[in-house]
mmCIF file of C-alpha atoms in Angstrom:
data_model
loop_
_atom_site.group_PDB
_atom_site.id
_atom_site.type_symbol
_atom_site.label_atom_id
_atom_site.label_comp_id
_atom_site.label_asym_id
_atom_site.label_seq_id
_atom_site.Cartn_x
_atom_site.Cartn_y
_atom_site.Cartn_z
ATOM 1 C CA MET M 21 -100.322 -112.342 86.951
ATOM 2 C CA SER M 22 -96.821 -110.299 85.598
ATOM 3 C CA LYS M 23 -96.171 -108.207 82.696
ATOM 4 C CA LEU M 24 -93.713 -109.440 80.365
ATOM 5 C CA CYS M 25 -93.116 -106.098 78.545
ATOM 6 C CA ASP M 26 -95.602 -103.082 77.549
ATOM 7 C CA TYR M 27 -97.170 -105.383 74.601
ATOM 8 C CA PHE M 28 -97.984 -109.141 76.733
ATOM 9 C CA THR M 29 -99.646 -110.086 80.524
ATOM 10 C CA ILE M 30 -98.878 -113.921 82.173
ATOM 11 C CA THR M 31 -101.404 -114.367 83.629
ATOM 12 C CA GLY M 32 -100.199 -117.918 84.143
ATOM 13 C CA THR M 33 -97.881 -121.020 83.065
ATOM 14 C CA VAL M 34 -96.783 -119.726 79.440
ATOM 15 C CA GLY M 35 -97.988 -123.229 77.475
ATOM 16 C CA VAL M 36 -98.930 -124.224 73.974
ATOM 17 C CA LYS M 37 -102.240 -125.976 73.578
ATOM 18 C CA TYR M 38 -103.479 -126.835 69.384
ATOM 19 C CA ARG M 39 -106.458 -125.117 68.709
ATOM 20 C CA ARG M 40 -109.444 -126.090 65.887
ATOM 21 C CA ASP M 41 -111.627 -123.552 66.768
ATOM 22 C CA TRP M 42 -111.093 -119.772 66.654
ATOM 23 C CA ARG M 43 -114.209 -118.307 65.870
ATOM 24 C CA ASP M 44 -114.878 -116.990 69.298
ATOM 25 C CA PRO M 45 -113.771 -114.466 70.188
ATOM 26 C CA ARG M 46 -113.128 -113.769 66.723
ATOM 27 C CA VAL M 47 -110.617 -111.057 67.318
ATOM 28 C CA ALA M 48 -107.202 -112.674 68.183
ATOM 29 C CA HIS M 49 -103.348 -111.988 67.463
ATOM 30 C CA ILE M 50 -101.865 -114.487 65.302
ATOM 31 C CA ILE M 51 -98.840 -115.065 64.296
ATOM 32 C CA LEU M 52 -97.549 -117.084 61.219
ATOM 33 C CA LEU M 53 -95.120 -119.234 61.579
ATOM 34 C CA ALA M 54 -92.715 -119.364 58.491
ATOM 35 C CA GLY M 55 -89.379 -120.996 57.210
ATOM 36 C CA PRO M 56 -88.440 -124.233 55.310
ATOM 37 C CA THR M 57 -88.279 -127.567 56.584
ATOM 38 C CA GLY M 58 -86.230 -128.176 59.577
ATOM 39 C CA SER M 59 -85.676 -124.591 60.232
ATOM 40 C CA GLY M 60 -86.739 -124.128 64.098
ATOM 41 C CA LYS M 61 -90.856 -123.424 63.505
ATOM 42 C CA SER M 62 -91.961 -126.590 65.132
ATOM 43 C CA SER M 63 -88.760 -126.235 67.924
ATOM 44 C CA PHE M 64 -89.977 -123.133 68.868
ATOM 45 C CA ILE M 65 -93.194 -123.944 69.572
ATOM 46 C CA GLU M 66 -92.113 -126.249 71.623
ATOM 47 C CA ALA M 67 -89.844 -124.406 73.577
ATOM 48 C CA LEU M 68 -92.812 -121.765 74.726
ATOM 49 C CA SER M 69 -95.082 -124.579 75.492
ATOM 50 C CA ASN M 70 -91.708 -125.601 77.711
ATOM 51 C CA THR M 71 -92.888 -129.337 77.048
ATOM 52 C CA LYS M 72 -92.023 -132.351 74.503
ATOM 53 C CA SER M 73 -95.424 -133.075 75.115
ATOM 54 C CA LEU M 74 -96.465 -131.811 71.736
ATOM 55 C CA GLY M 75 -94.608 -134.256 69.669
ATOM 56 C CA ILE M 76 -94.225 -131.872 66.858
ATOM 57 C CA SER M 77 -90.251 -131.559 65.974
ATOM 58 C CA LYS M 78 -89.472 -134.992 66.157
ATOM 59 C CA ASP M 79 -90.847 -135.476 62.722
ATOM 60 C CA GLN M 80 -89.778 -131.328 60.547
ATOM 61 C CA LEU M 81 -86.831 -133.191 58.779
ATOM 62 C CA GLU M 82 -89.545 -135.010 56.669
ATOM 63 C CA GLY M 83 -92.024 -131.745 56.717
ATOM 64 C CA PHE M 84 -93.971 -132.698 59.504
ATOM 65 C CA THR M 85 -96.221 -129.954 58.703
ATOM 66 C CA GLN M 86 -98.522 -130.411 56.289
ATOM 67 C CA ALA M 87 -101.141 -127.773 56.396
ATOM 68 C CA VAL M 88 -101.249 -124.954 59.072
ATOM 69 C CA THR M 89 -101.994 -125.679 62.335
ATOM 70 C CA ALA M 90 -103.306 -122.751 65.095
ATOM 71 C CA TYR M 91 -101.821 -122.796 68.297
ATOM 72 C CA LYS M 92 -102.795 -121.002 71.726
ATOM 73 C CA VAL M 93 -100.414 -119.495 73.684
ATOM 74 C CA GLU M 94 -101.365 -120.843 77.776
ATOM 75 C CA ASN M 95 -101.936 -117.658 79.427
ATOM 76 C CA LEU M 96 -100.108 -114.841 77.556
ATOM 77 C CA LEU M 97 -102.490 -112.505 76.303
ATOM 78 C CA VAL M 98 -101.669 -109.169 74.127
ATOM 79 C CA ASP M 99 -102.701 -105.799 75.517
ATOM 80 C CA TYR M 100 -103.859 -103.625 72.942
ATOM 81 C CA LEU M 101 -105.762 -100.037 73.646
ATOM 82 C CA GLY M 102 -106.979 -101.151 76.826
ATOM 83 C CA LYS M 103 -108.148 -104.981 75.844
ATOM 84 C CA ARG M 104 -106.738 -108.016 76.399
ATOM 85 C CA TYR M 105 -106.100 -110.485 73.296
ATOM 86 C CA PRO M 106 -105.149 -113.971 73.310
ATOM 87 C CA VAL M 107 -101.772 -115.506 71.343
ATOM 88 C CA CYS M 108 -102.174 -117.560 68.301
ATOM 89 C CA LEU M 109 -98.988 -119.278 66.768
ATOM 90 C CA LEU M 110 -100.172 -120.257 63.290
ATOM 91 C CA ASP M 111 -97.911 -123.003 62.198
ATOM 92 C CA SER M 112 -97.091 -122.817 58.860
ATOM 93 C CA PRO M 113 -96.126 -126.202 56.056
ATOM 94 C CA GLY M 114 -93.126 -126.197 54.971
ATOM 95 C CA PHE M 115 -91.572 -123.084 52.081
ATOM 96 C CA SER M 116 -89.032 -124.522 50.027
ATOM 97 C CA ASP M 117 -90.524 -127.406 50.546
ATOM 98 C CA ALA M 118 -90.069 -129.922 46.942
ATOM 99 C CA ASN M 119 -93.701 -131.255 47.340
ATOM 100 C CA ILE M 120 -95.871 -128.304 48.549
ATOM 101 C CA SER M 121 -95.543 -124.635 46.437
ATOM 102 C CA GLU M 122 -95.812 -121.657 47.721
ATOM 103 C CA PHE M 123 -99.359 -121.035 46.186
ATOM 104 C CA GLU M 124 -100.628 -123.739 48.605
ATOM 105 C CA VAL M 125 -99.017 -122.583 51.506
ATOM 106 C CA ILE M 126 -100.650 -118.808 51.020
ATOM 107 C CA GLU M 127 -104.100 -120.112 49.807
ATOM 108 C CA GLN M 128 -103.770 -122.973 52.901
ATOM 109 C CA VAL M 129 -103.835 -119.824 55.464
ATOM 110 C CA ARG M 130 -106.549 -117.883 52.803
ATOM 111 C CA LYS M 131 -108.888 -120.828 53.758
ATOM 112 C CA TRP M 132 -108.174 -121.091 57.362
ATOM 113 C CA LEU M 133 -108.751 -116.438 57.867
ATOM 114 C CA SER M 134 -111.884 -117.610 55.789
ATOM 115 C CA ASP M 135 -112.729 -120.751 58.038
ATOM 116 C CA GLN M 136 -112.848 -118.861 61.198
ATOM 117 C CA GLY M 137 -114.292 -115.996 59.705
ATOM 118 C CA LEU M 138 -111.311 -114.029 60.585
ATOM 119 C CA ARG M 139 -109.372 -111.397 58.279
ATOM 120 C CA TYR M 140 -106.036 -110.894 59.478
ATOM 121 C CA VAL M 141 -102.965 -112.502 60.180
ATOM 122 C CA ASN M 142 -100.610 -109.671 62.249
ATOM 123 C CA THR M 143 -97.047 -110.936 62.050
ATOM 124 C CA ILE M 144 -95.104 -113.161 60.528
ATOM 125 C CA LEU M 145 -91.862 -114.654 61.892
ATOM 126 C CA TYR M 146 -90.068 -115.713 59.084
ATOM 127 C CA PHE M 147 -87.324 -118.672 60.564
ATOM 128 C CA TYR M 148 -83.991 -119.301 58.953
ATOM 129 C CA PRO M 149 -81.180 -121.930 60.863
ATOM 130 C CA ILE M 150 -78.061 -120.283 60.782
ATOM 131 C CA THR M 151 -75.364 -122.714 60.726
ATOM 132 C CA ASP M 152 -76.503 -122.965 57.264
ATOM 133 C CA ILE M 153 -73.226 -122.653 54.382
ATOM 134 C CA ARG M 154 -74.953 -120.970 52.192
ATOM 135 C CA ILE M 155 -78.336 -120.088 51.214
ATOM 136 C CA PRO M 156 -80.337 -122.136 48.859
ATOM 137 C CA GLY M 157 -81.738 -120.415 45.553
ATOM 138 C CA SER M 158 -85.234 -121.770 46.414
ATOM 139 C CA ARG M 159 -84.645 -119.718 49.661
ATOM 140 C CA ARG M 160 -83.784 -116.644 47.969
ATOM 141 C CA ARG M 161 -87.087 -116.821 45.854
ATOM 142 C CA THR M 162 -89.138 -117.441 49.167
ATOM 143 C CA MET M 163 -87.315 -114.342 50.655
ATOM 144 C CA GLU M 164 -88.329 -112.505 48.398
ATOM 145 C CA MET M 165 -91.683 -113.418 47.987
ATOM 146 C CA LEU M 166 -92.140 -112.495 51.422
ATOM 147 C CA LYS M 167 -90.742 -109.411 50.952
ATOM 148 C CA SER M 168 -92.660 -108.394 48.288
ATOM 149 C CA LEU M 169 -95.800 -109.576 49.909
ATOM 150 C CA ILE M 170 -95.202 -107.842 53.377
ATOM 151 C CA LYS M 171 -94.050 -104.563 51.795
ATOM 152 C CA ARG M 172 -97.499 -104.250 49.632
ATOM 153 C CA GLU M 173 -98.109 -101.082 51.713
ATOM 154 C CA ASP M 174 -95.591 -98.192 52.508
ATOM 155 C CA ARG M 175 -93.974 -98.457 56.066
ATOM 156 C CA ASN M 176 -95.235 -102.197 56.721
ATOM 157 C CA GLU M 177 -92.355 -103.656 57.246
ATOM 158 C CA GLY M 178 -92.507 -104.273 60.946
ATOM 159 C CA THR M 179 -94.851 -107.034 60.727
ATOM 160 C CA LEU M 180 -91.691 -109.397 59.555
ATOM 161 C CA THR M 181 -89.339 -110.826 62.324
ATOM 162 C CA ILE M 182 -86.463 -112.814 61.017
ATOM 163 C CA VAL M 183 -85.464 -116.004 63.209
ATOM 164 C CA THR M 184 -82.752 -116.937 63.712
ATOM 165 C CA THR M 185 -82.449 -121.027 64.429
ATOM 166 C CA MET M 186 -79.542 -123.411 65.863
ATOM 167 C CA TRP M 187 -77.550 -120.989 67.725
ATOM 168 C CA ASP M 188 -78.379 -124.024 70.448
ATOM 169 C CA LYS M 189 -76.887 -126.185 68.446
ATOM 170 C CA VAL M 190 -73.333 -124.508 67.849
ATOM 171 C CA TRP M 191 -70.824 -126.614 69.245
ATOM 172 C CA ASN M 192 -67.503 -124.778 68.160
ATOM 173 C CA GLU M 193 -65.139 -121.861 67.320
ATOM 174 C CA HIS M 194 -65.401 -122.519 63.243
ATOM 175 C CA VAL M 195 -69.308 -123.003 63.160
ATOM 176 C CA ARG M 196 -69.425 -119.978 65.723
ATOM 177 C CA LYS M 197 -67.855 -117.911 63.783
ATOM 178 C CA ARG M 198 -70.197 -119.086 60.372
ATOM 179 C CA ALA M 199 -73.567 -118.682 62.212
ATOM 180 C CA GLU M 200 -71.914 -114.466 63.549
ATOM 181 C CA ALA M 201 -71.065 -114.154 59.786
ATOM 182 C CA ASN M 202 -74.384 -115.395 58.233
ATOM 183 C CA PHE M 203 -76.535 -113.383 60.662
ATOM 184 C CA VAL M 204 -74.679 -110.093 59.855
ATOM 185 C CA ASP M 205 -75.355 -111.281 55.841
ATOM 186 C CA ILE M 206 -79.714 -112.025 56.895
ATOM 187 C CA ARG M 207 -79.582 -107.970 58.627
ATOM 188 C CA ASP M 208 -77.033 -106.274 56.100
ATOM 189 C CA ASN M 209 -77.609 -107.369 52.933
ATOM 190 C CA LEU M 210 -80.530 -109.849 52.323
ATOM 191 C CA PHE M 211 -82.907 -107.559 54.493
ATOM 192 C CA LYS M 212 -80.372 -104.714 54.982
ATOM 193 C CA GLU M 213 -83.768 -102.068 53.335
ATOM 194 C CA MET M 214 -86.525 -104.034 55.231
ATOM 195 C CA VAL M 215 -84.719 -103.953 58.407
ATOM 196 C CA ARG M 216 -84.053 -99.867 58.132
ATOM 197 C CA SER M 217 -88.039 -99.470 57.428
ATOM 198 C CA GLY M 218 -88.707 -101.981 60.816
ATOM 199 C CA THR M 219 -88.274 -105.617 60.302
ATOM 200 C CA GLY M 220 -86.394 -107.164 63.091
ATOM 201 C CA VAL M 221 -83.972 -110.078 63.360
ATOM 202 C CA VAL M 222 -83.489 -111.793 66.373
ATOM 203 C CA GLN M 223 -81.779 -115.065 67.973
ATOM 204 C CA PHE M 224 -83.316 -117.968 69.046
ATOM 205 C CA TRP M 225 -82.151 -120.611 71.760
ATOM 206 C CA ASN M 226 -85.070 -122.465 71.488
ATOM 207 C CA THR M 227 -85.956 -122.026 75.046
ATOM 208 C CA GLN M 228 -88.904 -120.512 75.955
ATOM 209 C CA GLU M 229 -87.640 -117.018 77.578
ATOM 210 C CA SER M 230 -85.677 -116.733 73.843
ATOM 211 C CA ALA M 231 -88.578 -117.807 72.312
ATOM 212 C CA LEU M 232 -90.906 -115.420 74.600
ATOM 213 C CA GLU M 233 -88.156 -112.251 74.089
ATOM 214 C CA ILE M 234 -88.926 -112.983 70.251
ATOM 215 C CA MET M 235 -92.756 -112.712 70.399
ATOM 216 C CA SER M 236 -91.927 -109.249 72.717
ATOM 217 C CA CYS M 237 -89.568 -108.313 69.998
ATOM 218 C CA SER M 238 -91.501 -109.358 67.196
ATOM 219 C CA TYR M 239 -95.016 -107.087 68.859
ATOM 220 C CA LYS M 240 -92.691 -104.026 69.401
ATOM 221 C CA HIS M 241 -91.454 -103.896 65.917
ATOM 222 C CA TYR M 242 -95.357 -104.734 64.650
ATOM 223 C CA THR M 243 -96.879 -101.528 66.453
ATOM 224 C CA LYS M 244 -94.573 -99.297 64.139
ATOM 225 C CA ALA M 245 -96.291 -100.639 60.563
ATOM 226 C CA VAL M 246 -99.346 -98.948 59.348
ATOM 227 C CA SER M 247 -101.420 -102.680 59.120
ATOM 228 C CA SER M 248 -100.992 -106.415 59.303
ATOM 229 C CA ALA M 249 -98.890 -108.546 57.827
ATOM 230 C CA LEU M 250 -101.570 -110.665 55.975
ATOM 231 C CA HIS M 251 -105.313 -109.724 54.883
ATOM 232 C CA ASP M 252 -107.441 -112.133 53.395
ATOM 233 C CA ILE M 253 -108.683 -109.640 50.649
ATOM 234 C CA SER M 254 -104.945 -108.968 49.410
ATOM 235 C CA ILE M 255 -104.504 -112.895 49.007
ATOM 236 C CA ASP M 256 -107.331 -113.986 47.521
ATOM 237 C CA THR M 257 -106.009 -115.247 44.187
ATOM 238 C CA PRO M 258 -107.895 -113.000 41.919
ATOM 239 C CA LEU M 259 -106.254 -110.288 43.462
ATOM 240 C CA LEU M 260 -102.914 -111.894 43.243
ATOM 241 C CA ARG M 261 -102.686 -111.538 39.629
ATOM 242 C CA ARG M 262 -101.973 -108.108 39.885
ATOM 243 C CA THR M 263 -99.237 -108.418 42.591
ATOM 244 C CA PRO M 264 -95.830 -108.326 42.807
ATOM 245 C CA TYR M 265 -96.016 -111.287 45.317
ATOM 246 C CA GLY M 266 -98.174 -113.151 43.569
ATOM 247 C CA ALA M 267 -95.677 -113.300 40.463
ATOM 248 C CA HIS M 268 -93.454 -114.553 42.649
ATOM 249 C CA LEU M 269 -95.753 -117.490 43.207
ATOM 250 C CA TYR M 270 -96.763 -118.101 39.778
ATOM 251 C CA SER M 271 -93.539 -118.013 38.613
ATOM 252 C CA ASP M 272 -91.993 -120.819 41.923
ATOM 253 C CA LEU M 273 -95.462 -123.054 40.669
ATOM 254 C CA ILE M 274 -93.946 -122.819 36.904
ATOM 255 C CA GLY M 275 -91.053 -123.920 37.912
ATOM 256 C CA ARG M 276 -92.138 -127.216 40.324
ATOM 257 C CA ILE M 277 -93.747 -128.015 37.161
ATOM 258 C CA GLU M 278 -91.147 -128.118 34.500
ATOM 259 C CA GLY M 279 -88.631 -129.650 37.593
ATOM 260 C CA ALA M 280 -91.569 -132.465 37.899
ATOM 261 C CA TRP M 281 -92.268 -132.957 34.480
ATOM 262 C CA LEU M 282 -88.240 -133.411 34.301
ATOM 263 C CA HIS M 283 -88.034 -135.455 37.342
ATOM 264 C CA LYS M 284 -90.711 -137.627 35.689
ATOM 265 C CA ILE M 285 -88.365 -137.836 32.368
ATOM 266 C CA SER M 286 -86.064 -139.135 34.483
ATOM 267 C CA LEU M 287 -87.415 -141.784 36.584
ATOM 268 C CA GLU M 288 -89.544 -142.796 33.633
ATOM 269 C CA PHE M 289 -86.019 -143.363 32.159
ATOM 270 C CA GLU M 290 -84.567 -145.477 34.950
ATOM 271 C CA LEU M 291 -87.429 -147.453 35.199
ATOM 272 C CA ALA M 292 -87.397 -148.503 31.132
ATOM 273 C CA HIS M 293 -83.739 -149.337 32.326
ATOM 274 C CA THR M 294 -83.987 -151.642 35.257
ATOM 275 C CA ILE M 295 -86.954 -153.244 33.273
ATOM 276 C CA THR M 296 -84.946 -153.918 30.003
ATOM 277 C CA THR M 297 -81.846 -155.209 31.411
ATOM 278 C CA SER M 298 -80.966 -158.505 31.911
ATOM 279 C CA THR M 299 -80.304 -158.404 35.195
ATOM 280 C CA GLN M 300 -84.238 -156.827 36.677
ATOM 281 C CA ASP M 301 -84.464 -156.007 40.195
ATOM 282 C CA PRO M 302 -87.742 -156.360 41.692
ATOM 283 C CA GLU M 303 -87.115 -154.320 45.067
ATOM 284 C CA LEU M 304 -85.927 -151.158 42.526
ATOM 285 C CA ILE M 305 -88.967 -150.950 40.134
ATOM 286 C CA ALA M 306 -91.005 -151.158 42.634
ATOM 287 C CA ILE M 307 -88.724 -148.474 44.325
ATOM 288 C CA TYR M 308 -88.466 -146.166 40.892
ATOM 289 C CA GLN M 309 -92.318 -147.219 40.084
ATOM 290 C CA SER M 310 -93.945 -146.163 43.265
ATOM 291 C CA ARG M 311 -91.410 -142.721 42.673
ATOM 292 C CA LEU M 312 -93.021 -141.954 39.524
ATOM 293 C CA ARG M 313 -96.696 -142.788 40.892
ATOM 294 C CA GLU M 314 -95.254 -140.070 43.484
ATOM 295 C CA THR M 315 -94.112 -137.604 40.600
ATOM 296 C CA VAL M 316 -97.353 -137.841 38.754
ATOM 297 C CA ARG M 317 -99.296 -137.074 41.796
ATOM 298 C CA ILE M 318 -97.551 -134.186 42.481
ATOM 299 C CA LEU M 319 -97.677 -132.822 38.911
ATOM 300 C CA HIS M 320 -101.191 -133.222 39.248
ATOM 301 C CA LYS M 321 -101.564 -131.180 42.285
ATOM 302 C CA PHE M 322 -99.193 -128.325 40.482
ATOM 303 C CA GLY M 323 -101.719 -128.680 37.329
ATOM 304 C CA ALA M 324 -104.808 -128.376 39.320
ATOM 305 C CA GLN M 325 -103.092 -125.164 41.523
ATOM 306 C CA LEU M 326 -102.333 -123.960 37.954
ATOM 307 C CA GLU M 327 -105.545 -124.059 37.022
ATOM 308 C CA ASN M 328 -107.015 -122.312 40.189
ATOM 309 C CA PHE M 329 -104.781 -119.395 39.880
ATOM 310 C CA GLY M 330 -106.036 -118.760 36.353
ATOM 311 C CA ALA M 331 -104.302 -116.497 34.331
ATOM 312 C CA PRO M 332 -100.589 -115.374 34.429
ATOM 313 C CA PRO M 333 -100.131 -111.563 36.708
ATOM 314 C CA THR M 334 -99.753 -108.923 34.682
ATOM 315 C CA GLY M 335 -96.301 -108.174 33.160
ATOM 316 C CA MET M 336 -95.292 -112.177 33.659
ATOM 317 C CA PRO M 337 -94.500 -113.850 30.109
ATOM 318 C CA VAL M 338 -97.542 -115.577 28.613
ATOM 319 C CA ILE M 339 -95.262 -118.615 27.202
ATOM 320 C CA GLN M 340 -94.690 -120.078 30.459
ATOM 321 C CA GLY M 341 -98.682 -120.395 31.227
ATOM 322 C CA GLN M 342 -98.312 -121.690 27.625
ATOM 323 C CA LEU M 343 -95.551 -124.384 28.237
ATOM 324 C CA ALA M 344 -97.127 -124.845 31.984
ATOM 325 C CA PHE M 345 -100.073 -126.389 29.746
ATOM 326 C CA GLN M 346 -98.559 -128.196 27.005
ATOM 327 C CA TYR M 347 -96.738 -130.073 29.962
ATOM 328 C CA LEU M 348 -99.876 -130.916 31.720
ATOM 329 C CA ASP M 349 -101.551 -131.659 28.681
ATOM 330 C CA LEU M 350 -98.608 -134.678 27.404
ATOM 331 C CA LEU M 351 -99.582 -135.524 30.838
ATOM 332 C CA ARG M 352 -103.135 -135.948 30.517
ATOM 333 C CA GLN M 353 -102.452 -137.604 27.427
ATOM 334 C CA GLU M 354 -100.004 -140.355 29.357
ATOM 335 C CA THR M 355 -103.044 -141.099 32.138
ATOM 336 C CA GLU M 356 -105.223 -141.691 29.896
ATOM 337 C CA VAL M 357 -103.331 -144.122 27.617
ATOM 338 C CA ALA M 358 -102.208 -146.198 30.594
ATOM 339 C CA PRO M 359 -104.169 -147.583 31.983
ATOM 340 C CA SER M 360 -105.521 -149.274 29.094
ATOM 341 C CA MET M 361 -102.288 -151.324 29.578
ATOM 342 C CA PRO M 362 -101.448 -154.467 30.906
ATOM 343 C CA THR M 363 -99.629 -154.124 34.586
ATOM 344 C CA GLU M 364 -96.718 -155.741 32.697
ATOM 345 C CA GLN M 365 -96.365 -153.707 29.355
ATOM 346 C CA MET M 366 -96.832 -150.848 31.166
ATOM 347 C CA SER M 367 -93.864 -149.452 32.250
ATOM 348 C CA ARG M 368 -92.140 -149.507 28.406
ATOM 349 C CA PRO M 369 -94.891 -148.257 26.503
ATOM 350 C CA MET M 370 -94.967 -145.390 28.579
ATOM 351 C CA PHE M 371 -91.840 -144.968 27.899
ATOM 352 C CA ALA M 372 -92.271 -144.844 24.414
ATOM 353 C CA HIS M 373 -94.664 -141.684 24.890
ATOM 354 C CA THR M 374 -92.429 -140.204 27.575
ATOM 355 C CA ARG M 375 -89.821 -140.508 24.530
ATOM 356 C CA GLN M 376 -91.765 -138.509 22.242
ATOM 357 C CA ALA M 377 -93.457 -135.984 24.803
ATOM 358 C CA PHE M 378 -89.668 -135.145 25.529
ATOM 359 C CA LYS M 379 -89.078 -134.287 22.145
ATOM 360 C CA LYS M 380 -92.058 -131.692 21.929
ATOM 361 C CA ILE M 381 -91.223 -130.675 25.024
ATOM 362 C CA LYS M 382 -87.765 -129.566 23.994
ATOM 363 C CA SER M 383 -89.031 -128.225 21.088
ATOM 364 C CA VAL M 384 -91.527 -125.821 23.139
ATOM 365 C CA LEU M 385 -88.060 -125.348 25.509
ATOM 366 C CA SER M 386 -85.976 -124.529 22.113
ATOM 367 C CA LYS M 387 -88.730 -120.967 20.953
ATOM 368 C CA ARG M 388 -88.223 -119.721 24.874
#
């Protein structure tokens, strides 16, 4: 038995193991792993386990984690007020993933807490690839959502640690300078105020030693916070509408519906064009049809989430909600019409219907 620092005790060989049931004991130190797909969350878990046998990082570029998944850090205990508690790593789907809304991720976390009889997520590790040339707009919006979520209470910034990743991939001087500049930008600009108030910014070198140091640093910052990162009640849907982070989640969902709808229109245009050309390509037609079905599925999923969210958050323009519901109404109309059509005729009438729908959408957009 050894002390990792003032906060953790190592009782044997540190490893990581998937664990479904956390209801006994009902007390654990829960760390939410958040970040875009491919940011290094899975690599962090495998580095901490000191083995690749978990097999979770190999598919990360395809958004492998589609639901929150809990892992127990074996032989590592948190020391708190004279007692020791197990450590739970709660891996989440990729924030900024095109097919998963931020609302869905937060809702998955809330449901997991409820199913396990738990109430809190103690800390959040947000993973950021340091080798990125620029920060996409979707990622900036996610960062703003996390800021508002953490800052729902004063002096709570210590519950968040920014984990910069891919340092082991910095392979030449040019990339190293860019990575170091990105690190300074994150610390001194993007999260400047939060860092001053307790948020940590660290480097992950894809080793077990580095992962353990990050957990130690995260807990050190956490001891200075007034509360936990997430409470089950704070992310319950009725309360979301009255919070700044709820407004972020709602706006993200509306934007995704709009984007998916326009993508659907584009696919229908390409499909109709391919079908009406003299040299039809059956393989290309099948690809467009498959993509169209998937886009419609995603639209329906986002629509159900919007319905679950309910009324727009306080202060949000109602027009956004009305616009989204018009999208969904038009989508339902197409869904009702399409099944009655012969398969070989389905694409052309759907395209004609979409052109009419697009005119309506343009009319709505022009009034915004």
